[in-house]
XYZ file of C-alpha atoms in Angstrom:
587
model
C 119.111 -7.728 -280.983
C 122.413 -10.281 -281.099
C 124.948 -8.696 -279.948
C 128.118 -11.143 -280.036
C 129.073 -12.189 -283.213
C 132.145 -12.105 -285.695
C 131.343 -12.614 -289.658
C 127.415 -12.496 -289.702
C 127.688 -14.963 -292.727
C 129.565 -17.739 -290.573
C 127.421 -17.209 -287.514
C 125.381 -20.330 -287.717
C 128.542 -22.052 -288.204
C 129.984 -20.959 -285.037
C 126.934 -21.546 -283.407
C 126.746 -24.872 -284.257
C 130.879 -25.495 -283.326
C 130.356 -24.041 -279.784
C 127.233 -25.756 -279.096
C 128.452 -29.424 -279.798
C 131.760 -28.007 -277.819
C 129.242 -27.956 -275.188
C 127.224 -31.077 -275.350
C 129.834 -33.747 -276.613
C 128.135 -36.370 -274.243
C 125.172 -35.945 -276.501
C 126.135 -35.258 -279.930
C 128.795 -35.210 -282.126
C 129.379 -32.967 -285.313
C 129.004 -34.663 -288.528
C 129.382 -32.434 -292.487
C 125.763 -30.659 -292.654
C 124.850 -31.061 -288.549
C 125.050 -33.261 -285.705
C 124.220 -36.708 -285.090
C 123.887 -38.788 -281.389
C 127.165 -39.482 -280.209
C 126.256 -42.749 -279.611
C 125.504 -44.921 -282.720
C 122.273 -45.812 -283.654
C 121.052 -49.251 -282.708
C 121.222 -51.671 -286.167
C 118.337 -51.717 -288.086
C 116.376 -49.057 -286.008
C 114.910 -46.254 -288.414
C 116.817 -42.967 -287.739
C 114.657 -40.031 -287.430
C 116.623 -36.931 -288.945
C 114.914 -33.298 -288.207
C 116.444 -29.938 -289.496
C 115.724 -26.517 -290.549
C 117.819 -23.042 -290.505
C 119.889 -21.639 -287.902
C 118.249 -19.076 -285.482
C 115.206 -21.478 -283.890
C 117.433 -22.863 -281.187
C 116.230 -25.382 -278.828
C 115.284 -26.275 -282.985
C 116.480 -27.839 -284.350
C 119.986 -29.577 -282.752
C 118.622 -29.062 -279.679
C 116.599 -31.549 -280.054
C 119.240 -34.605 -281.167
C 119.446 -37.277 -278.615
C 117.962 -40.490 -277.115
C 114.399 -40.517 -277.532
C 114.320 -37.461 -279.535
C 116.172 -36.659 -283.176
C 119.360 -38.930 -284.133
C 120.520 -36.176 -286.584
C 119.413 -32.528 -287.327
C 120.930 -30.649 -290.485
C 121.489 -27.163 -289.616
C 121.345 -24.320 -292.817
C 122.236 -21.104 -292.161
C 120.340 -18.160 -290.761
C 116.531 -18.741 -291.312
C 117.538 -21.239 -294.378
C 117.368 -24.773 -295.043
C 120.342 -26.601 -295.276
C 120.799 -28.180 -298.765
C 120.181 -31.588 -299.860
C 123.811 -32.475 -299.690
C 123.964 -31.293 -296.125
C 120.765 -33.322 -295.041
C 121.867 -36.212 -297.189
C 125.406 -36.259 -295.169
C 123.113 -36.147 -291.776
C 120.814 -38.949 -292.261
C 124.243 -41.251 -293.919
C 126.094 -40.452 -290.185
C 122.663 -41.663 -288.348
C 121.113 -43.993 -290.422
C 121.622 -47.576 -289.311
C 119.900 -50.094 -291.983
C 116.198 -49.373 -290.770
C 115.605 -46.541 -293.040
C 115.435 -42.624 -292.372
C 112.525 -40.228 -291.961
C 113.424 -37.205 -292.299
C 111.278 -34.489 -291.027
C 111.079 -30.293 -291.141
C 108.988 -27.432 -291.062
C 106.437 -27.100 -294.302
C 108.903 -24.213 -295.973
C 109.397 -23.517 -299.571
C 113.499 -24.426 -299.262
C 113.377 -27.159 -296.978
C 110.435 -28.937 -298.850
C 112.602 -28.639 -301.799
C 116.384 -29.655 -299.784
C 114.725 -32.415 -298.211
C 113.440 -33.949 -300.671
C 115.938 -34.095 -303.142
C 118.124 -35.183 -300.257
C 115.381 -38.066 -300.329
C 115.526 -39.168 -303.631
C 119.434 -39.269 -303.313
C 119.768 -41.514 -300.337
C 116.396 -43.591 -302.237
C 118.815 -44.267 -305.527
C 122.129 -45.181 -302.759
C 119.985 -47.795 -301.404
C 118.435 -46.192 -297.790
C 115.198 -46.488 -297.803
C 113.468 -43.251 -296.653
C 110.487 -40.907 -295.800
C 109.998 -37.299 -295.362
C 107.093 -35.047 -293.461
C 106.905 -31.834 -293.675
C 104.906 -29.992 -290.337
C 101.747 -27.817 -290.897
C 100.898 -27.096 -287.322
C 100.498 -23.099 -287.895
C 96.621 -22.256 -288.263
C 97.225 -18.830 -288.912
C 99.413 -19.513 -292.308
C 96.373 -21.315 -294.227
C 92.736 -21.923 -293.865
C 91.710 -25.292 -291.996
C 90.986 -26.463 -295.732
C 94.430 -25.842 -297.307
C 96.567 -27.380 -294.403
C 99.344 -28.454 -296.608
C 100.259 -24.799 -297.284
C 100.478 -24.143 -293.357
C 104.089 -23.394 -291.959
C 105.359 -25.790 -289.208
C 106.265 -23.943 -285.789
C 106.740 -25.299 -282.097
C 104.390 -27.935 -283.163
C 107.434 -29.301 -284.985
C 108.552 -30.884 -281.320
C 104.970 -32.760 -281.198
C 105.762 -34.337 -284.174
C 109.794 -35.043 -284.087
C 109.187 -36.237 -280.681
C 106.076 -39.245 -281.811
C 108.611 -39.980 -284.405
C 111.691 -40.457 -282.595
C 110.123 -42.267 -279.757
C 108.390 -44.911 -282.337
C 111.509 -45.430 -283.974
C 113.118 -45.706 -280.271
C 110.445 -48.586 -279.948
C 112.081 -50.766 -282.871
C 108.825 -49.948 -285.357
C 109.226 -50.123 -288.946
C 109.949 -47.299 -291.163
C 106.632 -47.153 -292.378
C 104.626 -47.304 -288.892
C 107.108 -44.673 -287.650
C 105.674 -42.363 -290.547
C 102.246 -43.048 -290.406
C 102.388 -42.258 -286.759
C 104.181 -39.178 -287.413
C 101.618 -38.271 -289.745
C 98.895 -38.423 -286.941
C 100.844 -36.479 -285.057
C 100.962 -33.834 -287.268
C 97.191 -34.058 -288.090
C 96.212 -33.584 -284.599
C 98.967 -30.664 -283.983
C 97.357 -26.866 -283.936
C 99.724 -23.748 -283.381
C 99.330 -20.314 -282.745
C 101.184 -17.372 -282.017
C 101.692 -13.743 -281.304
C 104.748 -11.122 -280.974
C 105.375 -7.647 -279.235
C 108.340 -7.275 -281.569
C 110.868 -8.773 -284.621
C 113.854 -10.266 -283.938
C 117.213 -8.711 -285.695
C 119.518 -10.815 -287.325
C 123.524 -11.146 -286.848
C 124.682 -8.206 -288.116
C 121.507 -6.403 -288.857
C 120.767 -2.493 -287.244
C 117.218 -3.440 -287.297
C 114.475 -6.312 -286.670
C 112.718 -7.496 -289.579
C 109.836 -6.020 -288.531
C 108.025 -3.672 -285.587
C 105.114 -3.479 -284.079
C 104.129 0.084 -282.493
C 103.847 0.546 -279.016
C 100.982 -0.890 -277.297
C 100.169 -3.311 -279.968
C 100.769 -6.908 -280.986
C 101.588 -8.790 -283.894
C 98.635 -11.750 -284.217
C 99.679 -14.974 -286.234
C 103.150 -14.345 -286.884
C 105.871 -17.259 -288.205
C 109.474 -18.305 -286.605
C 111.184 -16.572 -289.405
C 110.571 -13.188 -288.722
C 107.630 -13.000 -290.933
C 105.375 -10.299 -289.588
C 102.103 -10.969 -288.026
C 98.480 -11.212 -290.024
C 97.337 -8.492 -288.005
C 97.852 -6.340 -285.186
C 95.712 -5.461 -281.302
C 96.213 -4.058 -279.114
C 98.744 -5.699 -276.492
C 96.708 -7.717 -273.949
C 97.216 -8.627 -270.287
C 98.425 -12.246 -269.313
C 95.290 -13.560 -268.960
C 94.132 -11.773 -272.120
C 97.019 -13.534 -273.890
C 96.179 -16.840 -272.525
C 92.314 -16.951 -273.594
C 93.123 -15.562 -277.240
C 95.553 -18.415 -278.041
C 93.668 -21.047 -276.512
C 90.078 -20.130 -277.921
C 92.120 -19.559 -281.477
C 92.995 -23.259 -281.120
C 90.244 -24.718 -279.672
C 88.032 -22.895 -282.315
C 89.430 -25.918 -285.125
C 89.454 -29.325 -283.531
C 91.170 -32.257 -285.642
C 89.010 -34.527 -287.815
C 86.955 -36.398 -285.129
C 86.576 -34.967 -282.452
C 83.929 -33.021 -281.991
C 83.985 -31.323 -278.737
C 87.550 -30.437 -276.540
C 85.647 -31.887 -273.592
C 87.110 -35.464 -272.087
C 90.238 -34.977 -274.752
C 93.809 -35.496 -273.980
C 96.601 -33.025 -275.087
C 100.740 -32.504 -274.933
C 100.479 -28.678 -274.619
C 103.545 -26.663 -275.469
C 103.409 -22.910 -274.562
C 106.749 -21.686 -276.440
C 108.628 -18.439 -275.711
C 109.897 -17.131 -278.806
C 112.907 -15.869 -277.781
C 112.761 -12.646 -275.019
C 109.669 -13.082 -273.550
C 111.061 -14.996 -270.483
C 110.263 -18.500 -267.753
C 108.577 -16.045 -265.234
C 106.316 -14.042 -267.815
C 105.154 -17.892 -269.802
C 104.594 -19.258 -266.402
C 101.954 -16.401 -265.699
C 100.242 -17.076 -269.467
C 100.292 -20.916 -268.364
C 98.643 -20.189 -265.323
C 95.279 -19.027 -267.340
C 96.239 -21.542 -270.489
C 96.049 -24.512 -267.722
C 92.919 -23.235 -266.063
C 90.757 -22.775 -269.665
C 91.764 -25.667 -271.048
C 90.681 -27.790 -268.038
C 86.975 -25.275 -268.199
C 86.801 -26.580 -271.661
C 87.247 -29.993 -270.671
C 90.873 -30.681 -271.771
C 93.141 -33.253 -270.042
C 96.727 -31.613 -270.209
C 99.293 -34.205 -270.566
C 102.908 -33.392 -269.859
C 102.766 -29.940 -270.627
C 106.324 -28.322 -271.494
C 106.534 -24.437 -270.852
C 110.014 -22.824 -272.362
C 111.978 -22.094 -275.155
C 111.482 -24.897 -277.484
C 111.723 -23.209 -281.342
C 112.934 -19.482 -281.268
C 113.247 -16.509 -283.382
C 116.413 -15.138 -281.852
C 115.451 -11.998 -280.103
C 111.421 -12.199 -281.033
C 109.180 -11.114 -278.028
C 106.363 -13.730 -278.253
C 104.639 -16.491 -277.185
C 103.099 -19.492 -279.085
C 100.678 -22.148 -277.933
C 100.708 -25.733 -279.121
C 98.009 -28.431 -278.595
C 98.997 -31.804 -279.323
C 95.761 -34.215 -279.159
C 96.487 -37.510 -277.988
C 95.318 -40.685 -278.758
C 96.168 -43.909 -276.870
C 98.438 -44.723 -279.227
C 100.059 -41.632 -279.313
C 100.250 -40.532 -275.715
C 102.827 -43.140 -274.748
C 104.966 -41.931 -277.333
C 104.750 -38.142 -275.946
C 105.530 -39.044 -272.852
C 108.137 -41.486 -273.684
C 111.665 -40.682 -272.109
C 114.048 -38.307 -274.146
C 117.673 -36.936 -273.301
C 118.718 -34.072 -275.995
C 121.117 -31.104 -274.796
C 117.042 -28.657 -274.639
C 114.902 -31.160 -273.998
C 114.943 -33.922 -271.146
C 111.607 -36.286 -269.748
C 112.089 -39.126 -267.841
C 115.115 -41.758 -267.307
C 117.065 -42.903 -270.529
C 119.417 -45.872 -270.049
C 122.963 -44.890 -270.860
C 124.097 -45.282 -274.097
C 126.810 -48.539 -274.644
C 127.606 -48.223 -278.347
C 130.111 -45.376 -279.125
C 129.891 -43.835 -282.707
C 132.955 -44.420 -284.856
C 133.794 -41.037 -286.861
C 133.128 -41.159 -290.264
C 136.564 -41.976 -292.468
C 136.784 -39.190 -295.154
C 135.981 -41.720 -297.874
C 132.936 -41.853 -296.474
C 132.087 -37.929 -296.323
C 134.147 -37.099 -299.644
C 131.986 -36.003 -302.683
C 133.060 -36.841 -306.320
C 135.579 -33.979 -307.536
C 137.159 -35.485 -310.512
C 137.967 -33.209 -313.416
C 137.257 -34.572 -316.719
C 139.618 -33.497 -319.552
C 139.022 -30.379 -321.203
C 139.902 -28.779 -324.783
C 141.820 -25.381 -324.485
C 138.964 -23.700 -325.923
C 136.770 -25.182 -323.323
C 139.039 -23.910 -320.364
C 139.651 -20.461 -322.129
C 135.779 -19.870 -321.709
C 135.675 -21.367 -317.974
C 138.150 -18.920 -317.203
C 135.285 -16.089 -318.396
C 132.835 -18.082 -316.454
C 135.470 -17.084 -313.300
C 135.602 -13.734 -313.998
C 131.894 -13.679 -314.515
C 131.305 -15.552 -310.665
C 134.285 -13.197 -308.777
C 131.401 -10.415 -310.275
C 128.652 -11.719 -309.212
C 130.446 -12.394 -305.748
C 131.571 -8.587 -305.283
C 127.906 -7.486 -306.718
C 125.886 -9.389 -304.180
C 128.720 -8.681 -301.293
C 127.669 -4.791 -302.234
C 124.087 -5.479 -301.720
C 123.496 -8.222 -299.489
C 122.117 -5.846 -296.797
C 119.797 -3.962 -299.238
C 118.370 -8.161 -300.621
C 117.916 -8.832 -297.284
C 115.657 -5.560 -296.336
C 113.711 -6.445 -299.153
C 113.570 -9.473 -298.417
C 112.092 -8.566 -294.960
C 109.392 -6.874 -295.915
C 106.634 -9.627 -296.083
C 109.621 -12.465 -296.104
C 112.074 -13.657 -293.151
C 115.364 -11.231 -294.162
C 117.561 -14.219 -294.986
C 118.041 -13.882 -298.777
C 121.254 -11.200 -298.595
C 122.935 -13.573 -296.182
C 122.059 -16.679 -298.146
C 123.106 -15.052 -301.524
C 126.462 -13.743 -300.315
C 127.496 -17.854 -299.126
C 126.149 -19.191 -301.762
C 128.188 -16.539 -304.250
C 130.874 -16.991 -302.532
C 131.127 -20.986 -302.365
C 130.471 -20.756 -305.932
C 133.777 -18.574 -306.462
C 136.034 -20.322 -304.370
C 134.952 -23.833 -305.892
C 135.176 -22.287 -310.016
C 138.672 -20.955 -308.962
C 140.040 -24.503 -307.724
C 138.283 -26.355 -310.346
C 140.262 -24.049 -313.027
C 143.194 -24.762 -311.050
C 143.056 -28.409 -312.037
C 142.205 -27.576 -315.814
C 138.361 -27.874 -315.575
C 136.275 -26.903 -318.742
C 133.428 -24.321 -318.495
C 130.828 -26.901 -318.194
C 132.581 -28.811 -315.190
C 133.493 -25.312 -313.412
C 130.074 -24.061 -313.688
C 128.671 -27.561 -312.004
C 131.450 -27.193 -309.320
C 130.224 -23.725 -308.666
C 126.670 -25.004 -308.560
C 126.960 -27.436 -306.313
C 129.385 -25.203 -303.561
C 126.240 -22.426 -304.155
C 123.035 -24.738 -303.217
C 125.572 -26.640 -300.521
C 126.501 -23.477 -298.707
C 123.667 -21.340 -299.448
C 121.025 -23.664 -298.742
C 117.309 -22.112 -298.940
C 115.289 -21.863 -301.847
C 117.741 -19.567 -303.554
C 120.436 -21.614 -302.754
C 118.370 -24.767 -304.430
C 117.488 -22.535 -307.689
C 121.009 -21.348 -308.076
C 122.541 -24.199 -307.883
C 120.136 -25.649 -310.747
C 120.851 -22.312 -313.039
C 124.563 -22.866 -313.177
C 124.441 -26.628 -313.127
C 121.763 -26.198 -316.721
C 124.267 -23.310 -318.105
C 127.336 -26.202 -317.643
C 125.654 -28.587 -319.313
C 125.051 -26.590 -321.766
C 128.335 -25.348 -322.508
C 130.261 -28.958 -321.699
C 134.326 -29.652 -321.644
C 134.877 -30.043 -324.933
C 133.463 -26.787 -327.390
C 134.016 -23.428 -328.016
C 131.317 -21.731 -326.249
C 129.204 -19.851 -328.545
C 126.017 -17.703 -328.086
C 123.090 -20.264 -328.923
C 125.076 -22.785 -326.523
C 124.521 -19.723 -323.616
C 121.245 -19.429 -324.462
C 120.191 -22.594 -324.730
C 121.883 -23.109 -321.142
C 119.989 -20.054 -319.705
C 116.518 -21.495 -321.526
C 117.673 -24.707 -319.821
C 117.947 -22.813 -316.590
C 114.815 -21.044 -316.649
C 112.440 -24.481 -317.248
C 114.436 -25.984 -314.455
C 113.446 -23.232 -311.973
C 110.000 -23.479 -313.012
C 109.890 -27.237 -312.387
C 111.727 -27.055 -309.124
C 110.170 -24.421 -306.952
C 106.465 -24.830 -308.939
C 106.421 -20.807 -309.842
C 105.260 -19.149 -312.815
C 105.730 -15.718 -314.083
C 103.369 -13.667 -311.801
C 103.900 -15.134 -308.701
C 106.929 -12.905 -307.790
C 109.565 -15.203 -307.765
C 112.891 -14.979 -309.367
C 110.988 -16.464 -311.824
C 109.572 -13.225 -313.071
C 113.157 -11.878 -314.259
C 114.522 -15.006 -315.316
C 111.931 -15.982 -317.626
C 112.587 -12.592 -319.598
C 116.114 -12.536 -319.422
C 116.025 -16.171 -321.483
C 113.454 -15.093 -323.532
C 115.394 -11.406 -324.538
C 118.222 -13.494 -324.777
C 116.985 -16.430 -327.261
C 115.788 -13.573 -329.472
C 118.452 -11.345 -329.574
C 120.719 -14.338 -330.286
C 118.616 -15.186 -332.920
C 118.829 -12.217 -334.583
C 122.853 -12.637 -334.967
C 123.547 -10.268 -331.810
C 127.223 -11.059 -330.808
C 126.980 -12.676 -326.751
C 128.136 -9.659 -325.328
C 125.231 -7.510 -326.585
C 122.608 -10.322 -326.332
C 123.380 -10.227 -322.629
C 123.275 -6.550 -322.484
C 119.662 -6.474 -323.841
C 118.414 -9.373 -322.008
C 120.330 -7.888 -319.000
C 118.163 -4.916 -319.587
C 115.249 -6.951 -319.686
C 115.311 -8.561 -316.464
C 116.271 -5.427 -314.434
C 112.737 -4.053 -315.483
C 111.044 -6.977 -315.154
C 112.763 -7.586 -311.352
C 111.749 -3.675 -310.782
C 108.256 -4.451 -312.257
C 107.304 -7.029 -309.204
C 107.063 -4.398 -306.932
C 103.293 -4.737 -308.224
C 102.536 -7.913 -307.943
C 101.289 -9.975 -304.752
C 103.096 -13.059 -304.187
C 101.431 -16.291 -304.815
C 103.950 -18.770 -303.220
C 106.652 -19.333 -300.166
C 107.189 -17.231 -297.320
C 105.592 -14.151 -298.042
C 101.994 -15.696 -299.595
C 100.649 -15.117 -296.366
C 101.588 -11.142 -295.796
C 101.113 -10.204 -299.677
C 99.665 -7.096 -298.823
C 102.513 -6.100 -296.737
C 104.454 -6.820 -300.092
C 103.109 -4.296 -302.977
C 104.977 -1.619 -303.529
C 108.076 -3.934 -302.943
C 110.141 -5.609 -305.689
C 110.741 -9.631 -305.225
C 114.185 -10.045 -303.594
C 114.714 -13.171 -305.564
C 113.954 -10.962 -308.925
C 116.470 -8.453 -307.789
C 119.540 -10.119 -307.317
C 118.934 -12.203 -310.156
C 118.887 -8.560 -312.408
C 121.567 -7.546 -310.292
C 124.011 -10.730 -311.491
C 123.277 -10.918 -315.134
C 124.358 -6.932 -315.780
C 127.497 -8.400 -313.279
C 127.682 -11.171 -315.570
C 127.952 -8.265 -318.112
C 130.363 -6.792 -316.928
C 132.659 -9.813 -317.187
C 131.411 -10.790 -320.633
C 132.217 -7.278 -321.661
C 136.050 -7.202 -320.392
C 136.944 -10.527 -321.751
C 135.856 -8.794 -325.262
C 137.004 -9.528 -328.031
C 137.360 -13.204 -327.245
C 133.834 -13.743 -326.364
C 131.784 -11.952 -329.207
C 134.148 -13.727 -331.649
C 133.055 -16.979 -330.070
C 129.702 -15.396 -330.200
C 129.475 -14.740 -333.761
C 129.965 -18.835 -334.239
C 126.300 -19.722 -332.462
């Protein structure tokens, strides 16, 4: 389990302050990650990775010459939000464009790429590539649903070295793209890791068996055997992955491959060395050419007890650039000429983000100091059950949606209560507040959140009274912009599932001339059964697609804490009574 840490919820953030304490030679902190120290060379393409705390080597690490020139860091097992990897890839890029590239999850797919199409619209050209290498999270003909594990350092590393080589933007992402095409992972686990904080690992496996197919984020395993020997070990991960060759090659025999064998956390040097031992000699049976094999910790689970393997298949175009030279703090091949160019920090008018506060009518700032009240609830309500969100979450997920939550809420307060100190309106607190939540929060919670307050502000605006068809227009508002973001639809347990209730109780109680207060109370009602009512339902997207069995019987974590915030919300609605049903009464 970890054992040394202060505030779980600013553990990645300490993390990330000791280890560039540690490497300044190599890196240098920058808002949302690191970057190289030294500056990347004009007009070369800057290849920015990134994921969620808890995978190092992964994912800063892995920032240095010849590998990454940035890596955004999110919290525990989240992404880091698009502002974050947007502030990464401005501190590395260097006119030749940015690729930015991260595992295939549901919150970095969706960070990343509006990151993307921000730094698109500023005038930096850029890509992104999401890796699939895990053949246990989809079949061979659905590999864009696959989740990307150590296979991740296959891919980062073609990248980085092609950009190293002066290519183009676009040749560095085609090759990139080959890499990942010819990239297979596999893994299995003797136990769950336990996260900062946490009195137990997300998930167990009972003596003298083994987790087979498990992810990085302390997703549970497909299914379980009985724990083998070394050798035993060796011959089911390599048969797994030579049993689904890339497109075009037919046979592993005269084949080059990068092989990776990756401890996951606490299975140690001595014990992967042994596994290698029978990897090396059945890949070379089969006919297989290893090429610079690396066997260590590359991408972790904190404490996990497993092993993954990783088969890279080379082409001549390809090999060159996985055995191209590299110096990162984790990972080192070959001879890299010193750096000459020194980095110049960023000046804060650079890094600052726009927080001008438009005027306001009185009326306007009367309801955005409701909308305070009502985020100081929702703060002390998830604080309360943060550890509960994240068991749930655990159950067929990766445990990170208490710890996300409780940021994210609490960003959101602390940015509402400044922006009311300068005389903000509702609608300008409430896109304050959801911009701090999806910055700090990060994940696909984070991302969602952030879009329900931002659709409730715009809603309400600077200038009117709030009144009850304004709210529920915002929260209709809220609940389309959900949908279109994270692609779910009622059924697929998501958040979605309660939100899309709550609107709809709320439009029609509205509409019936129900005074706010009571409107929410009924549609607050609403979603607490429907969030309860997804403990029957198998998911259908994200993390926990691939374990939906595991799931049933289990209410959606997402769906939860959304029931739990809107009878918060309640709360506050109902204590700044009379003011807001007479406001109510106008809609």
């Amino acid at each position: 389990m970890t054992r040394l840490f202060n505030n779980p919820a600013a553990f990645a953030d300490e993390a990330l302050e000791g280890f560039v304490a540690a490497h300044r030679r190599l890196v240098r902190r920058v808002p949302g990650g690191v970057a190289r120290a030294a500056a990347t060379a004009p007009g070369q393409v800057a290849v920015v990775v990134g994921g969620g705390s808890g995978h190092y080597p992964a994912f800063s690490g892995l920032v240095g010459p010849g590998l990454a020139h940035g890596a955004a860091v999110g919290n525990v097992f989240a992404s880091p939000s698009a502002q974050q990897v947007a502030q990464v890839a401005k501190a590395a890029q260097a006119g030749g464009g940015v690729l930015l590239a991260f595992g295939n999850y549901a919150g970095d797919v969706l960070h990343f790429g509006q990151a993307a199409e921000r730094l698109t619209a500023e005038g930096i050209p850029c890509a992104t590539l999401a890796v699939t290498d895990d053949v246990s999270s989809a079949a061979a003909g659905e590999s864009e649903k696959r989740r990307g594990v150590a296979g991740d350092l296959a891919v980062f590393k073609t990248a980085a070295a092609a950009a190293e080589a002066g290519l183009p933007l676009a040749e560095v992402v085609r090759l990139a793209e080959l890499a990942n095409a010819r990239t297979r992972s596999f893994g299995i686990a003797f136990s769950g890791c336990t996260l900062p904080g946490a009195d137990a690992p997300l998930f167990t496996v009972p003596d003298g068996r083994m987790a087979v197919g498990l992810g990085i984020h302390g997703e549970p395993g497909l299914a379980e055997r009985p724990v083998p020997s070394a050798d035993e070990a060796a011959e089911l991960l390599v048969s797994t992955l030579l049993g689904e060759l890339p497109e075009g090659v037919d046979s592993p025999r005269g084949q080059r491959a990068g092989v990776i064998l990756n401890g996951l956390g606490s299975v140690k040097y001595e014990e992967l060395f042994v596994v290698y031992r029978q990897v090396a000699r059945l890949l070379a049976e089969a006919g297989v050419e290893t090429v610079d094999p690396e066997v260590g910790e590359l991408v972790t689970s904190f404490d996990m007890a497993g092993v993954s393997l990783t088969l890279f298949w080379l082409t001549d175009e390809l090999e060159p650039l996985w055995t191209a030279p590299a110096d990162a703090p984790a990972y080192r091949k070959g001879t890299v000429a010193p750096a000459v160019t020194t980095a110049e920090p960023l000046a804060d008018a650079d890094l600052a983000e726009e927080t001008a506060v438009p005027e306001a009518s009185e009326p306007s700032r009367a309801a955005a100091r409701t909308a305070l009240a009502a985020l100081e609830a929702i703060e002390t309500t998830i604080r309360a059950h943060a550890e509960e969100l994240g068991r749930i979450d655990a159950v067929a997920g990766d445990g990170d949606h208490g710890i996300g939550m409780r940021r994210g809420s609490e960003a959101a307060r602390t940015a509402a209560r400044q922006a009311l100190e300068r005389g903000a309106g509702a609608g300008t607190l409430l896109h304050h507040a959801a911009d701090a939540w999806a910055d700090r929060a990060g994940g696909t919670s984070g991302a969602l959140w952030g879009v329900i307050l931002r659709a409730l502000g715009t809603a309400l605006g600077d200038t009117e009274r709030p009144d009850a068809h304004a709210v529920s227009v915002g929260v209709d508002a809220a609940a389309d912009g959900v949908m279109r973001l994270g692609k779910a639809e009622t059924g697929d347990k998501t958040m979605v599932d309660a939100l899309v209730p709550f609107a709809d109780a709320l439009s029609e109680a509205v509409g019936q001339g129900a005074p706010l207060t009571a409107a929410w109370d009924t549609a607050a009602t609403a979603a607490d059964a429907a969030a309860k009512a997804t403990a029957e339902l198998l998911p259908r997207l994200g993390r926990a697609r691939p374990h939906a069995e595991k799931s049933l019987g289990t209410p959606d974590a997402g769906a939860v804490s959304l029931a739990l915030i809107v009878r918060a919300v309640h709360g506050a609605l109902a204590h700044a009574t009379p003011a807001a049903d007479s406001t109510a009464k106008k809609g």
